[in-house]
Short mmCIF file of C-alpha atoms and ligand atoms in Angstrom, two decimals:
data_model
loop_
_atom_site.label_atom_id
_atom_site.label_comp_id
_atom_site.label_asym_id
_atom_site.label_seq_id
_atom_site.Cartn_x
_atom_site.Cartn_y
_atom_site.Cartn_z
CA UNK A 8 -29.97 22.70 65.10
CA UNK A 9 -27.62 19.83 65.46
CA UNK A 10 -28.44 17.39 68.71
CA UNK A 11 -26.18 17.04 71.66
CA UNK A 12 -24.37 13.19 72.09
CA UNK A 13 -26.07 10.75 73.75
CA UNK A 14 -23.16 10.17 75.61
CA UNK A 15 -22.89 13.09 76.86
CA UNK A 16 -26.86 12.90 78.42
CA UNK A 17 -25.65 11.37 81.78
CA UNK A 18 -27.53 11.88 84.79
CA UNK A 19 -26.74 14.60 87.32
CA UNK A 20 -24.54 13.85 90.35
CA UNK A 21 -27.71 14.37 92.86
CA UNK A 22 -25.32 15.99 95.89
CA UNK A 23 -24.36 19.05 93.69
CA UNK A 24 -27.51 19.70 93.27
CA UNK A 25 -28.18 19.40 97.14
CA UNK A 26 -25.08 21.18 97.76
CA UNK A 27 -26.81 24.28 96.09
CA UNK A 28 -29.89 24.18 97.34
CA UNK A 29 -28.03 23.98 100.56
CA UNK A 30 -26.21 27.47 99.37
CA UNK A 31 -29.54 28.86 98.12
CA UNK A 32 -31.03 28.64 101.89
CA UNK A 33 -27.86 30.39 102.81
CA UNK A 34 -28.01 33.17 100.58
CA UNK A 35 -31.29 33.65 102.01
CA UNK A 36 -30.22 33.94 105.39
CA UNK A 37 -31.26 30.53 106.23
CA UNK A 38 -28.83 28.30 108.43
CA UNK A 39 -27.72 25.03 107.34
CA UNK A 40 -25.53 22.16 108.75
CA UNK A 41 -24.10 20.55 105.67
CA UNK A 42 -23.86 16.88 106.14
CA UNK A 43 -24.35 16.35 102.14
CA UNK A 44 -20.65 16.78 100.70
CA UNK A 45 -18.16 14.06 101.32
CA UNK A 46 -15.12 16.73 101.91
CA UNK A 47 -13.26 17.66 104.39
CA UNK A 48 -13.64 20.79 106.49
CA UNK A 49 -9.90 21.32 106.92
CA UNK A 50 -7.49 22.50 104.83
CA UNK A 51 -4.50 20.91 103.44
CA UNK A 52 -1.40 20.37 105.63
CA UNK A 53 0.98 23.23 106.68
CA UNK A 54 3.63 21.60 105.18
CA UNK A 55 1.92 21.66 101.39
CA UNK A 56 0.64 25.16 101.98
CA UNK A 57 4.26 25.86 102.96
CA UNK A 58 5.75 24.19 99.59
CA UNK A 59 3.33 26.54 97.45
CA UNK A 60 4.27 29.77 99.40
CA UNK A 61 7.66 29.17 98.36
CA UNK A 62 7.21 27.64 94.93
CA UNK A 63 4.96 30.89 93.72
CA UNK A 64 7.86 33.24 94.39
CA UNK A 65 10.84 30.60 92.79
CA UNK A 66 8.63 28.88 90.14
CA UNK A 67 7.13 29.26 86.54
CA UNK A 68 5.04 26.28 87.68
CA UNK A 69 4.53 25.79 83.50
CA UNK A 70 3.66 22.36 82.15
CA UNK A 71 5.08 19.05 83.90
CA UNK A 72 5.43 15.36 82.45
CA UNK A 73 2.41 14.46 81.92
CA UNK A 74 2.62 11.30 83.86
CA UNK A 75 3.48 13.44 87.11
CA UNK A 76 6.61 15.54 88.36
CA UNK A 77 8.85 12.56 88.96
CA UNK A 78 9.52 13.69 92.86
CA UNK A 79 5.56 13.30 93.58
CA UNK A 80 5.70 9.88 91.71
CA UNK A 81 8.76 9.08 94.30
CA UNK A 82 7.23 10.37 96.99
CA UNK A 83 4.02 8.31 95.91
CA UNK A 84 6.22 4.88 96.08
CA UNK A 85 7.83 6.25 99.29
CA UNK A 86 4.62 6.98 100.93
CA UNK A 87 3.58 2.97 100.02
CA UNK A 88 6.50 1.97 101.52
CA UNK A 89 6.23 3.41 105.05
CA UNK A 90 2.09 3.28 105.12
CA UNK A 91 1.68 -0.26 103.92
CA UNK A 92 5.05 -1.49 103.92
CA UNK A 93 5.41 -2.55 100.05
CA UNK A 94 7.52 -1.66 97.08
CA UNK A 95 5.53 0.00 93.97
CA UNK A 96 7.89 1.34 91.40
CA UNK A 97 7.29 4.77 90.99
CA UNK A 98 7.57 4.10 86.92
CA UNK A 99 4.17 2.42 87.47
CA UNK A 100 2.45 5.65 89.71
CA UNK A 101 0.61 8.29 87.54
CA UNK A 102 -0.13 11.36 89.18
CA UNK A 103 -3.95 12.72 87.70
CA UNK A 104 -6.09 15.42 87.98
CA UNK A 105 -7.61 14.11 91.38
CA UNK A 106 -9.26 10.57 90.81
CA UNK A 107 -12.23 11.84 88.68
CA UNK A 108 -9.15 12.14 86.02
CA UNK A 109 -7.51 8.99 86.87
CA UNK A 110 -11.17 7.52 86.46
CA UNK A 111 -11.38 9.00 82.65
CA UNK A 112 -7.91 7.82 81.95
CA UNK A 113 -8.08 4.23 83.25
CA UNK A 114 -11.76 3.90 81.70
CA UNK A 115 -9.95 4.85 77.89
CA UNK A 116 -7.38 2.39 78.91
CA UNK A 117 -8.74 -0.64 79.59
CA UNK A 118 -12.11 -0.69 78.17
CA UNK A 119 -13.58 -0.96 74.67
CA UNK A 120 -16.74 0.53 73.27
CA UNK A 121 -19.59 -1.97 74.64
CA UNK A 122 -17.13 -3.20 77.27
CA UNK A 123 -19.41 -4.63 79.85
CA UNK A 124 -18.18 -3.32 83.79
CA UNK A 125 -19.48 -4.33 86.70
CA UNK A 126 -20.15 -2.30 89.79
CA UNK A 127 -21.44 -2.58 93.19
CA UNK A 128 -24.80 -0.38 94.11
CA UNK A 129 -24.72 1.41 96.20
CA UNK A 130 -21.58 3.38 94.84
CA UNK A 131 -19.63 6.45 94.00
CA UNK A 132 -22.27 7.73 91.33
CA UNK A 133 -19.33 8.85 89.04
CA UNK A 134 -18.38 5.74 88.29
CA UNK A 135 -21.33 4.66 86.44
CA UNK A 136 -21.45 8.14 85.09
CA UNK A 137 -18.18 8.93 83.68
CA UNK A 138 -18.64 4.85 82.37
CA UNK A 139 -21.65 5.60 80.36
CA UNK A 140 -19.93 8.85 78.88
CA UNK A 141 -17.00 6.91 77.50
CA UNK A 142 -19.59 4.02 75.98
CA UNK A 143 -19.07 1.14 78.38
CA UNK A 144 -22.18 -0.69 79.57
CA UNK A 145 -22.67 -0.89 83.10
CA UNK A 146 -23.81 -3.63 84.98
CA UNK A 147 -24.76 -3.26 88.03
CA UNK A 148 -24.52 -5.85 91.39
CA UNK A 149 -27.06 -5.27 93.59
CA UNK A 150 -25.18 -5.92 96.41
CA UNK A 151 -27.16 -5.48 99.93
CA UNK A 152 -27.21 -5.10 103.40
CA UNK A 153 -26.18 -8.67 103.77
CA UNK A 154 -23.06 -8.55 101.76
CA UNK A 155 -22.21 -5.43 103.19
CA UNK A 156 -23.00 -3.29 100.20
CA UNK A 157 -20.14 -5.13 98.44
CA UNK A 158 -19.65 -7.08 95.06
CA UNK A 159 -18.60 -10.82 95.54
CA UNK A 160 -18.57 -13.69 93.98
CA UNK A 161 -21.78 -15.11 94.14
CA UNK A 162 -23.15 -11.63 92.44
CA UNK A 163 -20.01 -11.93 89.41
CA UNK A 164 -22.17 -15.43 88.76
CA UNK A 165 -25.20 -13.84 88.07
CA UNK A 166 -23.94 -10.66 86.52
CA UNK A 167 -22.91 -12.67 82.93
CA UNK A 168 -19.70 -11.75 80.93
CA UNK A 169 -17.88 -9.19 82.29
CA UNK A 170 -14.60 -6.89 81.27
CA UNK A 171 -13.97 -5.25 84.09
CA UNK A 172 -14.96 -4.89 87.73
CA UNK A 173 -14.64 -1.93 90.52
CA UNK A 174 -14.70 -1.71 93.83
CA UNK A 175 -13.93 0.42 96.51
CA UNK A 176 -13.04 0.24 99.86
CA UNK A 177 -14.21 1.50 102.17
CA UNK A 178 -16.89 2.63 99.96
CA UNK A 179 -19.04 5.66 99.61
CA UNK A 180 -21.83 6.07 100.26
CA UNK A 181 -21.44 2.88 102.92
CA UNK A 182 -17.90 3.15 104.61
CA UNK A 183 -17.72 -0.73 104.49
CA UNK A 184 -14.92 -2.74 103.69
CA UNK A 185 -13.14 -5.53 102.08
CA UNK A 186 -11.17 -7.50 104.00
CA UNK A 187 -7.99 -9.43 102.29
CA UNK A 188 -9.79 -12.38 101.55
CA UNK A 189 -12.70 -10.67 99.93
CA UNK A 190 -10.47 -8.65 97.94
CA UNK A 191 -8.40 -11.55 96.81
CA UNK A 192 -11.58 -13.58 95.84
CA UNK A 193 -12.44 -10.83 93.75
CA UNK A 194 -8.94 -10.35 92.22
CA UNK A 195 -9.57 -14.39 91.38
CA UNK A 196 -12.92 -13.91 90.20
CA UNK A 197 -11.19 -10.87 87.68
CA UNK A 198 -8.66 -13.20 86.62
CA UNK A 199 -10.64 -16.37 85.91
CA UNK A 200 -12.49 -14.04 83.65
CA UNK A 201 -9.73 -12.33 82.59
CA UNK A 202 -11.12 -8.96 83.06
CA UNK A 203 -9.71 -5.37 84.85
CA UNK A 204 -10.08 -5.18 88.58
CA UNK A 205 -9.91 -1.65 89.42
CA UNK A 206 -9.83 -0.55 93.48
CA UNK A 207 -10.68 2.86 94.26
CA UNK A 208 -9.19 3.71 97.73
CA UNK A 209 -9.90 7.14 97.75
CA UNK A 210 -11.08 6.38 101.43
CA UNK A 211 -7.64 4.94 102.54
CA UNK A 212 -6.12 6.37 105.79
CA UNK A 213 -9.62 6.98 107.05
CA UNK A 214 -10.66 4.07 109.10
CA UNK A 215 -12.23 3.31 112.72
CA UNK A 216 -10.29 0.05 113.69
CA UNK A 217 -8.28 -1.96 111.26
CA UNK A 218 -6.62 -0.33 108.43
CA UNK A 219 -7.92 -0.81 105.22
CA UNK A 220 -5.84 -3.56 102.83
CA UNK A 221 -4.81 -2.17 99.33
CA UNK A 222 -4.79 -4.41 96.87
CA UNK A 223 -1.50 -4.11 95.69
CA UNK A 224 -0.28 -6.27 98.40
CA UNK A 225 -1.85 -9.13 96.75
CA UNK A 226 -1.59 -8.67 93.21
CA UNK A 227 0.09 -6.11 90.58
CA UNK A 228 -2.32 -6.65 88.18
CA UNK A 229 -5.09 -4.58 89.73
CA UNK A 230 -5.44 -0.61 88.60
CA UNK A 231 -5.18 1.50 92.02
CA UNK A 232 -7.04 4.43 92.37
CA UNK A 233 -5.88 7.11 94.85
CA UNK A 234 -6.41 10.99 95.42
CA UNK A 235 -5.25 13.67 98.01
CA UNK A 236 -9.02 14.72 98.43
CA UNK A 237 -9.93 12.78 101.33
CA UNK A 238 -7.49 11.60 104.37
CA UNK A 239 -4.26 14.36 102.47
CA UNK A 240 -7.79 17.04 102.90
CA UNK A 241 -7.25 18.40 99.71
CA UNK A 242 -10.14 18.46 97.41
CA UNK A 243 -9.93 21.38 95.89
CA UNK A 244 -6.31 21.08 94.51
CA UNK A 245 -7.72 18.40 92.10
CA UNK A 246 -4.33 15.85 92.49
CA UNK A 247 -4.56 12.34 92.15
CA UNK A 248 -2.82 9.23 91.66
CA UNK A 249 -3.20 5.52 90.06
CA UNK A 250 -0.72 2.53 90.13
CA UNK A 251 -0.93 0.77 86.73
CA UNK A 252 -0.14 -2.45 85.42
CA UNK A 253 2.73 -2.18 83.02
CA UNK A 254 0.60 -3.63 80.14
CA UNK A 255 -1.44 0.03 80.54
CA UNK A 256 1.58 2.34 81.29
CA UNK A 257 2.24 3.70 77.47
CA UNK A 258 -1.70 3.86 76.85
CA UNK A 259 -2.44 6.08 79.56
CA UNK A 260 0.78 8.11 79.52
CA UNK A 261 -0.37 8.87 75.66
CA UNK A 262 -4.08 9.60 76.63
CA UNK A 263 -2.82 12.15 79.73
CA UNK A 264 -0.63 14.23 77.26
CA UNK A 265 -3.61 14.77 74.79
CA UNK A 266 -6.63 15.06 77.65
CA UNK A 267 -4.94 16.83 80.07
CA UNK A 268 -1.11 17.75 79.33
CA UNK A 269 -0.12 17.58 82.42
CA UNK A 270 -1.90 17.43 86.14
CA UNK A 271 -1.88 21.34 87.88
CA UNK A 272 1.95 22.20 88.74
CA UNK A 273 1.12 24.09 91.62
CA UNK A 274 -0.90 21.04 93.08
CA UNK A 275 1.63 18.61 92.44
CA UNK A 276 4.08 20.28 94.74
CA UNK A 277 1.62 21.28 97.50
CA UNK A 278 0.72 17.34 97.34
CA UNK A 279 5.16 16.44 97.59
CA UNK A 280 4.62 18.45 101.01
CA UNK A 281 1.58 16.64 102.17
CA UNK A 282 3.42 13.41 101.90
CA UNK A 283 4.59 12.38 105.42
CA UNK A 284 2.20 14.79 107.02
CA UNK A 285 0.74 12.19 109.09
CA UNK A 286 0.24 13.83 112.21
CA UNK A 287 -1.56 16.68 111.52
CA UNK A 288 -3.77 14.07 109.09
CA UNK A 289 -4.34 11.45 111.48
CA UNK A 290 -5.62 14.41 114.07
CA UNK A 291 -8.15 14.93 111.36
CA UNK A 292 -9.49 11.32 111.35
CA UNK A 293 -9.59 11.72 115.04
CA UNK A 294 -12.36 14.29 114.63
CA UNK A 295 -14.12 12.06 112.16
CA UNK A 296 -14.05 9.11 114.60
CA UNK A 297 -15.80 11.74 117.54
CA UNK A 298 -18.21 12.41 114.76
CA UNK A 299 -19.26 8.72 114.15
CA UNK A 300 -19.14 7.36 117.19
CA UNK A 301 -21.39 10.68 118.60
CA UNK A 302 -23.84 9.77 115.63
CA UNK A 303 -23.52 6.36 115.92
CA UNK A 304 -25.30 7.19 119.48
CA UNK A 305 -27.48 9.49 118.51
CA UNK A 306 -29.06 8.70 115.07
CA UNK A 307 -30.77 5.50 116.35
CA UNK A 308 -32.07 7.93 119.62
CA UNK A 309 -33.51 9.93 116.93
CA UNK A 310 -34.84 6.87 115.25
CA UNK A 311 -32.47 6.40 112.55
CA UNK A 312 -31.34 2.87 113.40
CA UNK A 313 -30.49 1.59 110.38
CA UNK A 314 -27.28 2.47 109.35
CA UNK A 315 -24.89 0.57 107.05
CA UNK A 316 -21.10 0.08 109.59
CA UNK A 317 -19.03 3.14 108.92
CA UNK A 318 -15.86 1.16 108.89
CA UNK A 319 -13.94 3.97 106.75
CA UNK A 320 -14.85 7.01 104.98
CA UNK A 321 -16.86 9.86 106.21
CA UNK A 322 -20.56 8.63 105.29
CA UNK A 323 -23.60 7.18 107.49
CA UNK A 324 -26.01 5.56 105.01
CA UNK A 325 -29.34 5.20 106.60
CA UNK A 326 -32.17 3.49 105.62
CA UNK A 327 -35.05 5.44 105.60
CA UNK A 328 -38.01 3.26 104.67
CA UNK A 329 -39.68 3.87 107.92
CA UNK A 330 -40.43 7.45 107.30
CA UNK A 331 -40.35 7.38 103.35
CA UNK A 332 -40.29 5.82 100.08
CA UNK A 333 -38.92 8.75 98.23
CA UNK A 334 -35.44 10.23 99.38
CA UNK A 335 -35.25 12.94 97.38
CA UNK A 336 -38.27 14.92 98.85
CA UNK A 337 -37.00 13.39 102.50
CA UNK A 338 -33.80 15.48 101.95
CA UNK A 339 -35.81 18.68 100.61
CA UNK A 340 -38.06 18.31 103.50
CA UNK A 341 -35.05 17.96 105.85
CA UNK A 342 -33.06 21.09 104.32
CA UNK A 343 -36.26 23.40 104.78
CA UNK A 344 -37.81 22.32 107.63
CA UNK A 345 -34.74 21.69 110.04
CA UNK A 346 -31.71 23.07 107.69
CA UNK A 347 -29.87 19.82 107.79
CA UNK A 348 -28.65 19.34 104.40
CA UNK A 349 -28.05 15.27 103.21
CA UNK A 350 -27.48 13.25 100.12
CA UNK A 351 -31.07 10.73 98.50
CA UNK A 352 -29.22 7.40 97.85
CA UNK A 353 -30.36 7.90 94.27
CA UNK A 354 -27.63 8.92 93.70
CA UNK A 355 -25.89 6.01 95.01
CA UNK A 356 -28.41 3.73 93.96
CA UNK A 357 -30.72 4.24 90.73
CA UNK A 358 -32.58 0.76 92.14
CA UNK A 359 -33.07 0.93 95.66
CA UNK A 360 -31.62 4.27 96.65
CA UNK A 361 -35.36 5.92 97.00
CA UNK A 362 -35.13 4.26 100.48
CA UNK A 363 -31.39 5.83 101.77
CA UNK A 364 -30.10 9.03 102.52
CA UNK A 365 -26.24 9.59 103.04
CA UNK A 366 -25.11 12.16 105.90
CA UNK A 367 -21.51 13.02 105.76
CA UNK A 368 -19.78 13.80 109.13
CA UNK A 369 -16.84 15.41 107.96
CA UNK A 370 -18.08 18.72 109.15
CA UNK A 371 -17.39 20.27 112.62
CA UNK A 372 -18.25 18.00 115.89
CA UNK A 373 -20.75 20.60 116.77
CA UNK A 374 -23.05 20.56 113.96
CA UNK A 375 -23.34 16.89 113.96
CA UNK A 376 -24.97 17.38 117.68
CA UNK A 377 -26.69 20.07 116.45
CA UNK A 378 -28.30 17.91 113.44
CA UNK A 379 -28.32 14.57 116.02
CA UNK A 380 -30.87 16.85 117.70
CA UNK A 381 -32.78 18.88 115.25
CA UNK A 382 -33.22 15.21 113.57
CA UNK A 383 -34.56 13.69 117.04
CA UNK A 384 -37.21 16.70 117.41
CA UNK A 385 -38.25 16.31 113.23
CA UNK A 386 -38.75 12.62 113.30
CA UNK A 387 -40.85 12.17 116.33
C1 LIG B 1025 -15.42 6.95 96.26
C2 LIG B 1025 -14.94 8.21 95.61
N1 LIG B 1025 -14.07 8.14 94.59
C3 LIG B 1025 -13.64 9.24 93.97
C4 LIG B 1025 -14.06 10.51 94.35
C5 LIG B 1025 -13.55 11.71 93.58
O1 LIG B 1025 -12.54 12.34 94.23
P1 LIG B 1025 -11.46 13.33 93.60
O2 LIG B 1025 -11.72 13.49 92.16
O3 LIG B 1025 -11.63 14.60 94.38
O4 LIG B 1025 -10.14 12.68 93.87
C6 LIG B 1025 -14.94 10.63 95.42
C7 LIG B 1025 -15.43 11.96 95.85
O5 LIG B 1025 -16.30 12.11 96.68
C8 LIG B 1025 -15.40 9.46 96.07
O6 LIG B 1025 -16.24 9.49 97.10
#
């Protein structure tokens, strides 16, 4: 029998797994209040849904560049313009297959075989994942509490030779973020060692306070990582985007048209009608902010007190140590005992993740009471 790769033996993304036991209980008629999946519980904006209605009666919606239907990449550059204020050519914009395809296709790019990539943990567990798979080595900054669960400088020091760093901001599973100065450190710290910086700002659009910085403002070197999952609430329509240096531009455009053709047609013009949808989008984050600042209350009355600052994103990560040293049966105890369903920071965190759990508030305002109290009653 011949043997599977080795890299293809990566490790599980933990909240699937969660996610289904979460669906199991359901199945069985148990309830559950699904804080474990970092989506949102709304679905895209009218206008996109409007833009499909009409393009599946008009359209073939065949095959499209495979860099991205060049009103999208536009519309890309136009929506920099007006949210951050800056010019980015659309020739440098590359619409993917949400950002877990932007990942694979900036990963080919810019990194070699043995390329050594740094990474903040706590992170986005795909990222070390989908790293491994295409044969870099990973190496990992513990970055802590202190540093607010960011890379910086002093960690780059320790961490040895490096190719390539990536950050996000505001991270998952943290919400912290990187303010201009710690982002252009890092960009410094990249260049001086004349490795990639890539910025995943998934999270972008969903702050509580100041807006988050993109990179791009400060340098054009930088690979930008974007999706319409998050604040455009569009997960399932798998659209992306990245802004690329120009040195990368051919590279990828020849790696998209033999991995993936093209993004999905349909997606790419439900995402040109999400563009500008601001309103509707920024009622959305308005729901996230009653969330967090209702949890933010009620977690530490339940004795959950602490909890990494939510700047952005949708994520509380607590530390649990007080109740448990091992996350993953915390979270299975949680789902059958009280049927709140959460993320172990293993995932996050292969090193100190035993000691975290990650509750997305997404969801509806009423299940996070409900969990805020079922939690208080389970922990005392
Ligand atoms: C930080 C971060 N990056 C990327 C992704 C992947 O998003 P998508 O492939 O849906 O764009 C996620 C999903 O949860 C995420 O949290």
């Amino acid at each position: 029998m011949p043997k599977p790769s080795a890299r293809g033996r990566i490790d599980p993304f933990y909240v699937m797994e969660v996610m289904k036991a979460a669906n199991d209980r359901q199945l069985a008629g148990g309830d559950v209040l699904h804080m474990e999946v970092g989506q949102p519980s709304t679905a895209a904006p009218r206008k996109a849904r409007e833009a499909v209605a009409a393009a599946l009666g008009r359209d073939t919606l065949g095959y499209t560049e495979a860099l991205g239907i060049p009103e999208l990449r536009a519309g890309i550059a136009g929506h920099y313009r007006t949210y951050y204020g800056i010019d980015v050519p659309a020739e440098r914009i590359v619409v993917t297959t949400g950002s877990s395809g932007a990942f694979l296709l900036a990963f080919l790019a810019a990194f070699d075989v043995g390329a050594r990539v740094a990474l903040a943990e706590p992170g986005y567990p795909a990222y070390r994942n989908i790293l491994r798979a295409v044969g870099a080595e990973i190496v990992p900054l513990p970055a802590r509490a202190e540093c607010g669960f960011h890379a910086h400088a002093g960690l780059l020091d320790q961490a040895g030779p490096i190719d390539g760093l990536l950050v996000a901001s505001p991270a998952n599973p943290t919400g912290t973020m990187l303010d201009a100065a710690a982002l252009a450190s890092l960009a410094a710290a990249c260049e001086s060692r004349d490795a990639w910086l890539i910025v995943d700002e998934i999270y972008h659009g969903i702050t509580y306070g100041r807006r988050a910085e993109t990179i791009l403002s400060l340098t054009d070197r930088a690979i930008v990582i974007n999706s319409f999952s998050k604040y455009f609430s569009m997960t399932g329509w798998r659209l992306g985007w990245m802004v690329v240096p120009p040195e990368l531009m051919r590279s990828i455009e020849c790696l998209a048209q033999n991995l993936f053709i093209s993004p999905p047609a349909i997606s790419q013009l439900a995402g040109l009608g999400a563009l500008g949808a601001y309103e509707e989008l920024d009622a959305n984050v308005a729901r996230y902010a009653r969330n967090r600042s209702l949890l933010l209350e009620e977690l530490p009355r339940a004795g959950l007190d602490q909890l990494a600052p939510a700047d952005g994103a949708f994520y509380l990560y607590a530390d649990v140590s007080r109740y448990t040293n091992d996350a993953p049966a915390f979270c299975r105890r949680m789902l059958a005992e009280i049927g709140v369903a959460a993320t172990p920071g293993i995932d996050f965190d292969p090193a100190e993740g035993h000691r975290f759990v990650r509750f997305s508030f997404a969801g509806a305002t009423e299940d996070m009471a409900e969990a805020a109290q079922r939690l208080r009653g389970w922990l005392r």
